mmCIF file of C-alpha atoms in Angstrom:
data_model
loop_
_atom_site.group_PDB
_atom_site.id
_atom_site.type_symbol
_atom_site.label_atom_id
_atom_site.label_comp_id
_atom_site.label_asym_id
_atom_site.label_seq_id
_atom_site.Cartn_x
_atom_site.Cartn_y
_atom_site.Cartn_z
ATOM 1 C CA UNK A 1 102.261 17.650 18.441
ATOM 2 C CA UNK A 2 101.798 16.870 15.142
ATOM 3 C CA UNK A 3 99.839 19.403 13.811
ATOM 4 C CA UNK A 4 101.617 19.479 10.253
ATOM 5 C CA UNK A 5 100.270 15.588 9.657
ATOM 6 C CA UNK A 6 96.999 15.926 7.829
ATOM 7 C CA UNK A 7 95.961 12.884 9.619
ATOM 8 C CA UNK A 8 96.665 14.261 12.883
ATOM 9 C CA UNK A 9 95.137 17.409 12.244
ATOM 10 C CA UNK A 10 91.488 15.580 10.863
ATOM 11 C CA UNK A 11 91.770 13.175 13.703
ATOM 12 C CA UNK A 12 91.984 16.103 16.203
ATOM 13 C CA UNK A 13 89.056 18.235 14.575
ATOM 14 C CA UNK A 14 86.836 14.971 14.177
ATOM 15 C CA UNK A 15 87.378 14.096 17.939
ATOM 16 C CA UNK A 16 86.221 17.160 19.036
ATOM 17 C CA UNK A 17 83.404 17.800 16.564
ATOM 18 C CA UNK A 18 82.294 14.111 17.201
ATOM 19 C CA UNK A 19 82.783 14.360 21.155
ATOM 20 C CA UNK A 20 80.842 17.744 21.149
ATOM 21 C CA UNK A 21 77.888 16.704 19.510
ATOM 22 C CA UNK A 22 77.812 13.412 21.611
ATOM 23 C CA UNK A 23 78.738 15.371 25.246
ATOM 24 C CA UNK A 24 75.629 18.191 24.513
ATOM 25 C CA UNK A 25 73.389 15.711 22.795
ATOM 26 C CA UNK A 26 70.773 18.175 21.836
ATOM 27 C CA UNK A 27 70.113 21.204 20.192
ATOM 28 C CA UNK A 28 67.201 22.120 22.670
ATOM 29 C CA UNK A 29 68.397 21.139 25.969
ATOM 30 C CA UNK A 30 70.445 24.497 26.985
ATOM 31 C CA UNK A 31 67.425 26.634 26.180
ATOM 32 C CA UNK A 32 67.096 29.360 28.454
ATOM 33 C CA UNK A 33 65.883 33.091 28.683
ATOM 34 C CA UNK A 34 69.599 34.401 28.845
ATOM 35 C CA UNK A 35 71.192 33.860 25.441
ATOM 36 C CA UNK A 36 74.454 31.969 26.651
ATOM 37 C CA UNK A 37 72.403 29.047 26.713
ATOM 38 C CA UNK A 38 72.003 29.513 22.948
ATOM 39 C CA UNK A 39 76.180 28.725 22.842
ATOM 40 C CA UNK A 40 75.679 24.488 23.529
ATOM 41 C CA UNK A 41 72.874 24.174 20.988
ATOM 42 C CA UNK A 42 74.981 26.079 18.191
ATOM 43 C CA UNK A 43 77.966 24.034 19.221
ATOM 44 C CA UNK A 44 75.725 20.807 18.977
ATOM 45 C CA UNK A 45 74.295 21.701 15.293
ATOM 46 C CA UNK A 46 77.701 22.959 14.044
ATOM 47 C CA UNK A 47 79.506 19.873 15.464
ATOM 48 C CA UNK A 48 77.137 17.492 14.301
ATOM 49 C CA UNK A 49 76.817 18.904 10.824
ATOM 50 C CA UNK A 50 81.094 18.650 10.482
ATOM 51 C CA UNK A 51 81.597 15.320 12.256
ATOM 52 C CA UNK A 52 80.383 13.096 9.137
ATOM 53 C CA UNK A 53 82.468 15.287 6.823
ATOM 54 C CA UNK A 54 85.760 15.556 8.945
ATOM 55 C CA UNK A 55 85.215 11.589 9.328
ATOM 56 C CA UNK A 56 85.093 11.090 5.331
ATOM 57 C CA UNK A 57 88.001 13.484 4.848
ATOM 58 C CA UNK A 58 90.135 11.859 7.588
ATOM 59 C CA UNK A 59 89.085 8.112 5.761
ATOM 60 C CA UNK A 60 90.158 9.394 2.093
ATOM 61 C CA UNK A 61 93.841 10.012 3.252
ATOM 62 C CA UNK A 62 94.248 6.017 3.124
ATOM 63 C CA UNK A 63 92.998 6.491 -0.345
ATOM 64 C CA UNK A 64 95.618 4.963 -2.963
ATOM 65 C CA UNK A 65 93.757 6.039 -5.866
ATOM 66 C CA UNK A 66 94.369 9.391 -7.809
ATOM 67 C CA UNK A 67 91.007 10.438 -7.596
ATOM 68 C CA UNK A 68 90.101 12.307 -4.189
ATOM 69 C CA UNK A 69 87.109 14.606 -4.027
ATOM 70 C CA UNK A 70 88.525 18.433 -3.342
ATOM 71 C CA UNK A 71 87.850 20.240 -0.066
ATOM 72 C CA UNK A 72 85.445 22.164 -1.595
ATOM 73 C CA UNK A 73 83.299 19.458 -2.911
ATOM 74 C CA UNK A 74 83.604 17.437 0.526
ATOM 75 C CA UNK A 75 82.534 20.605 2.956
ATOM 76 C CA UNK A 76 79.800 22.210 1.212
ATOM 77 C CA UNK A 77 77.289 20.151 2.058
ATOM 78 C CA UNK A 78 77.842 20.542 5.827
ATOM 79 C CA UNK A 79 78.710 24.617 5.251
ATOM 80 C CA UNK A 80 75.077 24.605 3.613
ATOM 81 C CA UNK A 81 73.141 22.908 5.985
ATOM 82 C CA UNK A 82 74.971 24.331 9.372
ATOM 83 C CA UNK A 83 74.391 27.509 8.044
ATOM 84 C CA UNK A 84 70.674 26.855 7.473
ATOM 85 C CA UNK A 85 70.138 25.242 10.370
ATOM 86 C CA UNK A 86 71.726 28.132 12.414
ATOM 87 C CA UNK A 87 69.854 30.611 10.785
ATOM 88 C CA UNK A 88 66.603 29.253 11.208
ATOM 89 C CA UNK A 89 67.247 28.047 14.844
ATOM 90 C CA UNK A 90 68.236 31.659 15.779
ATOM 91 C CA UNK A 91 65.277 32.978 14.139
ATOM 92 C CA UNK A 92 62.581 30.246 15.638
ATOM 93 C CA UNK A 93 64.051 30.782 19.063
ATOM 94 C CA UNK A 94 64.805 34.186 19.089
ATOM 95 C CA UNK A 95 61.816 35.630 17.241
ATOM 96 C CA UNK A 96 59.852 33.527 18.414
ATOM 97 C CA UNK A 97 58.512 31.555 15.274
ATOM 98 C CA UNK A 98 56.598 28.346 15.434
ATOM 99 C CA UNK A 99 56.454 27.856 11.583
ATOM 100 C CA UNK A 100 60.378 28.584 11.468
ATOM 101 C CA UNK A 101 60.906 25.707 14.295
ATOM 102 C CA UNK A 102 58.460 23.307 12.111
ATOM 103 C CA UNK A 103 60.906 24.215 9.257
ATOM 104 C CA UNK A 104 64.000 23.827 11.302
ATOM 105 C CA UNK A 105 62.704 20.321 12.195
ATOM 106 C CA UNK A 106 61.671 19.265 8.691
ATOM 107 C CA UNK A 107 65.727 20.000 7.803
ATOM 108 C CA UNK A 108 66.571 17.126 9.557
ATOM 109 C CA UNK A 109 65.116 14.885 7.157
ATOM 110 C CA UNK A 110 67.598 16.531 4.565
ATOM 111 C CA UNK A 111 70.138 16.590 7.431
ATOM 112 C CA UNK A 112 69.543 12.985 8.144
ATOM 113 C CA UNK A 113 69.940 11.817 4.136
ATOM 114 C CA UNK A 114 73.515 13.583 4.412
ATOM 115 C CA UNK A 115 74.766 11.959 7.553
ATOM 116 C CA UNK A 116 73.670 8.533 6.107
ATOM 117 C CA UNK A 117 75.393 9.139 2.624
ATOM 118 C CA UNK A 118 78.948 10.543 4.382
ATOM 119 C CA UNK A 119 79.280 8.115 7.009
ATOM 120 C CA UNK A 120 78.566 5.251 4.368
ATOM 121 C CA UNK A 121 81.027 6.472 1.989
ATOM 122 C CA UNK A 122 83.680 6.806 4.675
ATOM 123 C CA UNK A 123 83.204 3.341 5.624
ATOM 124 C CA UNK A 124 83.355 2.021 1.708
ATOM 125 C CA UNK A 125 86.572 4.161 1.258
ATOM 126 C CA UNK A 126 88.185 2.411 3.945
ATOM 127 C CA UNK A 127 87.559 -0.877 2.398
ATOM 128 C CA UNK A 128 88.806 0.113 -0.924
ATOM 129 C CA UNK A 129 91.963 1.784 0.818
ATOM 130 C CA UNK A 130 92.353 -1.803 2.616
ATOM 131 C CA UNK A 131 92.103 -3.582 -0.693
ATOM 132 C CA UNK A 132 94.869 -1.620 -2.623
ATOM 133 C CA UNK A 133 97.185 -1.101 0.283
ATOM 134 C CA UNK A 134 100.087 -3.003 -0.090
ATOM 135 C CA UNK A 135 102.157 -2.751 3.584
ATOM 136 C CA UNK A 136 100.943 -4.663 6.509
ATOM 137 C CA UNK A 137 100.902 -2.076 9.322
ATOM 138 C CA UNK A 138 98.878 0.546 7.372
ATOM 139 C CA UNK A 139 96.307 -2.530 6.492
ATOM 140 C CA UNK A 140 96.379 -2.879 10.053
ATOM 141 C CA UNK A 141 95.400 0.479 10.734
ATOM 142 C CA UNK A 142 92.511 0.418 8.305
ATOM 143 C CA UNK A 143 91.258 -2.607 9.390
ATOM 144 C CA UNK A 144 90.743 -1.453 12.850
ATOM 145 C CA UNK A 145 89.462 1.688 11.858
ATOM 146 C CA UNK A 146 87.413 0.166 9.864
ATOM 147 C CA UNK A 147 85.985 -2.182 12.562
ATOM 148 C CA UNK A 148 85.328 0.714 15.072
ATOM 149 C CA UNK A 149 83.221 2.438 12.625
ATOM 150 C CA UNK A 150 81.354 -0.652 11.262
ATOM 151 C CA UNK A 151 80.446 -1.685 14.750
ATOM 152 C CA UNK A 152 80.049 1.973 16.197
ATOM 153 C CA UNK A 153 77.954 3.658 13.193
ATOM 154 C CA UNK A 154 76.312 0.859 11.390
ATOM 155 C CA UNK A 155 73.608 0.224 14.162
ATOM 156 C CA UNK A 156 73.223 4.200 14.494
ATOM 157 C CA UNK A 157 72.815 4.390 10.790
ATOM 158 C CA UNK A 158 70.556 1.420 9.868
ATOM 159 C CA UNK A 159 68.397 1.111 13.076
ATOM 160 C CA UNK A 160 68.178 4.714 14.104
ATOM 161 C CA UNK A 161 68.945 7.233 11.310
ATOM 162 C CA UNK A 162 67.344 5.262 8.107
ATOM 163 C CA UNK A 163 64.021 4.089 9.510
ATOM 164 C CA UNK A 164 63.417 7.885 10.929
ATOM 165 C CA UNK A 165 64.277 9.164 7.310
ATOM 166 C CA UNK A 166 61.909 6.889 6.168
ATOM 167 C CA UNK A 167 59.303 7.979 8.851
ATOM 168 C CA UNK A 168 59.482 4.428 10.449
ATOM 169 C CA UNK A 169 59.491 3.721 13.924
ATOM 170 C CA UNK A 170 63.222 3.427 14.471
ATOM 171 C CA UNK A 171 64.390 -0.151 16.175
ATOM 172 C CA UNK A 172 66.816 1.545 18.717
ATOM 173 C CA UNK A 173 66.283 4.842 20.484
ATOM 174 C CA UNK A 174 68.837 7.509 19.480
ATOM 175 C CA UNK A 175 70.409 6.860 22.784
ATOM 176 C CA UNK A 176 70.810 3.047 22.485
ATOM 177 C CA UNK A 177 71.770 3.377 19.694
ATOM 178 C CA UNK A 178 75.083 5.926 20.473
ATOM 179 C CA UNK A 179 75.811 3.050 23.025
ATOM 180 C CA UNK A 180 77.757 1.013 20.100
ATOM 181 C CA UNK A 181 80.229 4.357 19.681
ATOM 182 C CA UNK A 182 82.235 3.156 22.255
ATOM 183 C CA UNK A 183 83.498 0.844 19.723
ATOM 184 C CA UNK A 184 84.972 3.844 17.651
ATOM 185 C CA UNK A 185 87.574 5.194 20.472
ATOM 186 C CA UNK A 186 88.624 1.791 21.402
ATOM 187 C CA UNK A 187 89.051 0.289 17.979
ATOM 188 C CA UNK A 188 91.034 3.633 17.160
ATOM 189 C CA UNK A 189 93.257 3.563 20.315
ATOM 190 C CA UNK A 190 94.564 -0.129 19.390
ATOM 191 C CA UNK A 191 95.300 1.593 15.677
ATOM 192 C CA UNK A 192 97.268 4.103 17.465
ATOM 193 C CA UNK A 193 99.044 2.528 20.047
ATOM 194 C CA UNK A 194 99.693 -1.173 18.682
ATOM 195 C CA UNK A 195 99.759 0.027 14.743
ATOM 196 C CA UNK A 196 101.483 3.171 15.000
ATOM 197 C CA UNK A 197 98.617 5.382 13.352
ATOM 198 C CA UNK A 198 100.058 8.607 13.121
ATOM 199 C CA UNK A 199 103.170 7.576 14.403
ATOM 200 C CA UNK A 200 103.129 8.930 18.123
ATOM 201 C CA UNK A 201 104.237 5.888 19.684
ATOM 202 C CA UNK A 202 107.161 7.544 21.582
ATOM 203 C CA UNK A 203 104.198 9.890 23.572
ATOM 204 C CA UNK A 204 102.025 7.037 23.913
ATOM 205 C CA UNK A 205 104.660 4.965 25.215
ATOM 206 C CA UNK A 206 105.536 7.469 27.992
ATOM 207 C CA UNK A 207 102.203 8.447 28.689
ATOM 208 C CA UNK A 208 101.227 4.897 29.452
ATOM 209 C CA UNK A 209 104.436 4.087 31.119
ATOM 210 C CA UNK A 210 104.169 7.072 33.579
ATOM 211 C CA UNK A 211 100.246 6.786 34.153
ATOM 212 C CA UNK A 212 101.150 2.837 35.379
ATOM 213 C CA UNK A 213 104.156 4.438 37.312
ATOM 214 C CA UNK A 214 101.656 6.847 39.147
ATOM 215 C CA UNK A 215 99.194 4.630 40.218
ATOM 216 C CA UNK A 216 101.354 2.117 41.661
ATOM 217 C CA UNK A 217 103.089 4.337 43.742
ATOM 218 C CA UNK A 218 100.155 6.267 45.015
ATOM 219 C CA UNK A 219 98.710 3.043 45.589
ATOM 220 C CA UNK A 220 102.130 1.633 47.641
ATOM 221 C CA UNK A 221 101.734 4.796 49.547
ATOM 222 C CA UNK A 222 98.301 4.658 50.245
ATOM 223 C CA UNK A 223 98.057 0.976 51.467
ATOM 224 C CA UNK A 224 101.074 0.957 53.328
ATOM 225 C CA UNK A 225 99.679 4.056 55.654
ATOM 226 C CA UNK A 226 96.047 2.887 55.898
ATOM 227 C CA UNK A 227 97.369 -1.102 56.873
ATOM 228 C CA UNK A 228 99.935 0.304 59.379
ATOM 229 C CA UNK A 229 97.167 2.835 60.716
ATOM 230 C CA UNK A 230 94.837 -0.370 61.162
ATOM 231 C CA UNK A 231 97.653 -2.774 62.529
ATOM 232 C CA UNK A 232 99.728 -0.224 64.646
ATOM 233 C CA UNK A 233 96.633 1.335 66.361
ATOM 234 C CA UNK A 234 95.516 -1.572 68.597
ATOM 235 C CA UNK A 235 99.301 -1.716 69.952
ATOM 236 C CA UNK A 236 99.900 2.099 70.818
ATOM 237 C CA UNK A 237 99.214 5.167 69.549
ATOM 238 C CA UNK A 238 99.453 6.132 66.094
ATOM 239 C CA UNK A 239 101.556 8.544 64.741
ATOM 240 C CA UNK A 240 100.346 9.545 61.221
ATOM 241 C CA UNK A 241 102.804 12.044 60.171
ATOM 242 C CA UNK A 242 105.354 9.307 60.623
ATOM 243 C CA UNK A 243 103.706 6.671 58.427
ATOM 244 C CA UNK A 244 103.428 9.338 55.815
ATOM 245 C CA UNK A 245 106.572 9.862 55.610
ATOM 246 C CA UNK A 246 107.735 6.200 55.633
ATOM 247 C CA UNK A 247 104.944 5.654 52.968
ATOM 248 C CA UNK A 248 106.748 8.361 50.828
ATOM 249 C CA UNK A 249 109.878 6.615 51.374
ATOM 250 C CA UNK A 250 108.473 3.303 50.215
ATOM 251 C CA UNK A 251 106.997 4.555 47.487
ATOM 252 C CA UNK A 252 110.351 6.726 46.168
ATOM 253 C CA UNK A 253 112.059 3.368 46.511
ATOM 254 C CA UNK A 254 109.795 1.484 44.552
ATOM 255 C CA UNK A 255 110.020 3.714 42.050
ATOM 256 C CA UNK A 256 113.088 3.075 39.748
ATOM 257 C CA UNK A 257 112.355 -0.938 39.873
ATOM 258 C CA UNK A 258 108.567 -0.205 38.987
ATOM 259 C CA UNK A 259 109.490 2.059 35.988
ATOM 260 C CA UNK A 260 111.555 -0.512 34.609
ATOM 261 C CA UNK A 261 109.120 -3.247 35.127
ATOM 262 C CA UNK A 262 106.228 -0.868 33.384
ATOM 263 C CA UNK A 263 108.485 -0.156 30.762
ATOM 264 C CA UNK A 264 109.317 -3.798 29.741
ATOM 265 C CA UNK A 265 105.804 -4.919 30.022
ATOM 266 C CA UNK A 266 104.350 -1.888 27.591
ATOM 267 C CA UNK A 267 107.084 -2.661 25.344
ATOM 268 C CA UNK A 268 106.146 -6.178 24.948
ATOM 269 C CA UNK A 269 102.513 -5.417 25.021
ATOM 270 C CA UNK A 270 102.664 -2.868 22.648
ATOM 271 C CA UNK A 271 105.865 -1.992 21.007
ATOM 272 C CA UNK A 272 107.158 -5.878 20.647
ATOM 273 C CA UNK A 273 109.499 -4.707 17.651
ATOM 274 C CA UNK A 274 111.187 -1.860 18.890
ATOM 275 C CA UNK A 275 111.831 -3.822 22.308
ATOM 276 C CA UNK A 276 112.960 -7.027 20.662
ATOM 277 C CA UNK A 277 115.721 -5.242 18.633
ATOM 278 C CA UNK A 278 116.506 -2.908 21.465
ATOM 279 C CA UNK A 279 117.099 -6.161 23.868
ATOM 280 C CA UNK A 280 118.498 -8.085 20.626
ATOM 281 C CA UNK A 281 121.529 -4.866 20.578
ATOM 282 C CA UNK A 282 121.976 -4.570 24.327
ATOM 283 C CA UNK A 283 122.794 -8.601 24.298
ATOM 284 C CA UNK A 284 124.796 -8.409 21.602
ATOM 285 C CA UNK A 285 127.030 -5.435 22.983
ATOM 286 C CA UNK A 286 127.367 -7.502 26.398
ATOM 287 C CA UNK A 287 128.798 -10.269 24.352
ATOM 288 C CA UNK A 288 130.957 -8.209 22.074
ATOM 289 C CA UNK A 289 132.735 -6.651 25.733
ATOM 290 C CA UNK A 290 133.769 -10.012 26.277
ATOM 291 C CA UNK A 291 135.339 -11.209 22.665
ATOM 292 C CA UNK A 292 138.399 -10.580 22.306
ATOM 293 C CA UNK A 293 138.523 -12.293 18.977
ATOM 294 C CA UNK A 294 138.046 -11.113 15.358
ATOM 295 C CA UNK A 295 136.431 -14.543 14.483
ATOM 296 C CA UNK A 296 134.507 -15.403 17.516
ATOM 297 C CA UNK A 297 132.968 -11.281 17.450
ATOM 298 C CA UNK A 298 131.797 -12.074 13.793
ATOM 299 C CA UNK A 299 130.371 -15.207 14.436
ATOM 300 C CA UNK A 300 128.621 -14.135 17.612
ATOM 301 C CA UNK A 301 126.972 -11.306 15.051
ATOM 302 C CA UNK A 302 125.774 -13.524 12.255
ATOM 303 C CA UNK A 303 124.562 -15.773 15.535
ATOM 304 C CA UNK A 304 122.524 -12.857 16.518
ATOM 305 C CA UNK A 305 121.115 -11.917 13.227
ATOM 306 C CA UNK A 306 120.044 -15.589 12.538
ATOM 307 C CA UNK A 307 118.144 -15.777 16.070
ATOM 308 C CA UNK A 308 116.418 -12.618 15.194
ATOM 309 C CA UNK A 309 115.515 -12.483 11.602
ATOM 310 C CA UNK A 310 114.963 -16.307 10.526
ATOM 311 C CA UNK A 311 114.760 -17.444 7.128
#
C-alpha cells in the first residue's frame, strides 16, 4: 500500500527475511535427494544473511545526522557472505564434499560476527535517533522499536551468538533464545497502530474494526444456533434450517449497532486524538444548528476551543 515510502518498503522486506529465517530455522533440515529440497535451505541462508542489514538500514531511516552510510557499504558484507555460503553449501551437498562442508560450517564464525555487529549498530542507531528527535510522536515510535529490539535481540546476541563466536557453551540454546523474538512484533505493532509509524492508521483502523465485527457477528450466529438447538430440542423436533435462518437475521440486525460500538472502542483505544477531534466537531455542529444569534454562536465556538485545547 505504501511502496513509495522507504520505511514501509524496508519494513516489508525486513519482516519477510526475518520470518523466513525463523520459520525455516535451519540450512539442512529440508535436504533430500530431490533438488527442490535445496530451495528452503537457500532461502534460509539468504534471509538470515540479509535480515541484519535490512534491520540496520530500517533503523537508519530515523537518523537525524547528515552522515548515513551508503547502501553499497551496508549491503556489501551480506552479499559477500551470502555468495560464499550459497556456493559452498551447494558444492558441499551437491558434490558431496566433506571438506567443503567443514569450510561452510567454519564460515559461521565470520557470519556470527557480522550478525552481532549489525544488530548492535541498529540498536545504537535508534538510541542516537531518539536523542536527536524533537517530535513526540517520532520519539514514541523510536522508543517502542528500541524496546522490541532490545528485549528480543539482546538475549539472542549475548547469550547465544557471542558465546558461540568465542567457542564457549551458549547460556541459552538457539531455540530458547528465539523465544524473546516475540517482543519485536508486539513492540512494532504498538509503534504502527498507536504511534502511527508509516502512517497507515486508516488501514489499521478499518482492519481492526472489521476483524472484531466479523468475530462478533459469527459469534452471535453460532451461539444462537447452538443454544436454541440445545434448549428447544428437549421440547420438540428442531428444524436446524429455521434456526440457521433466524441466526443469520439476528447477526445481520446486530451488525450496524455493533459496528458503531467497535469503531468508538478502537478510536478511543488507539486513535484518541482523531476521535476527540471528530467528537468535538460533531458536538459543535449539533449546538450550531440550534443557535440563531451570532454572539451566542461565537461564545459556543470559543467555549469548545477552551474545553478541547486547555492552556
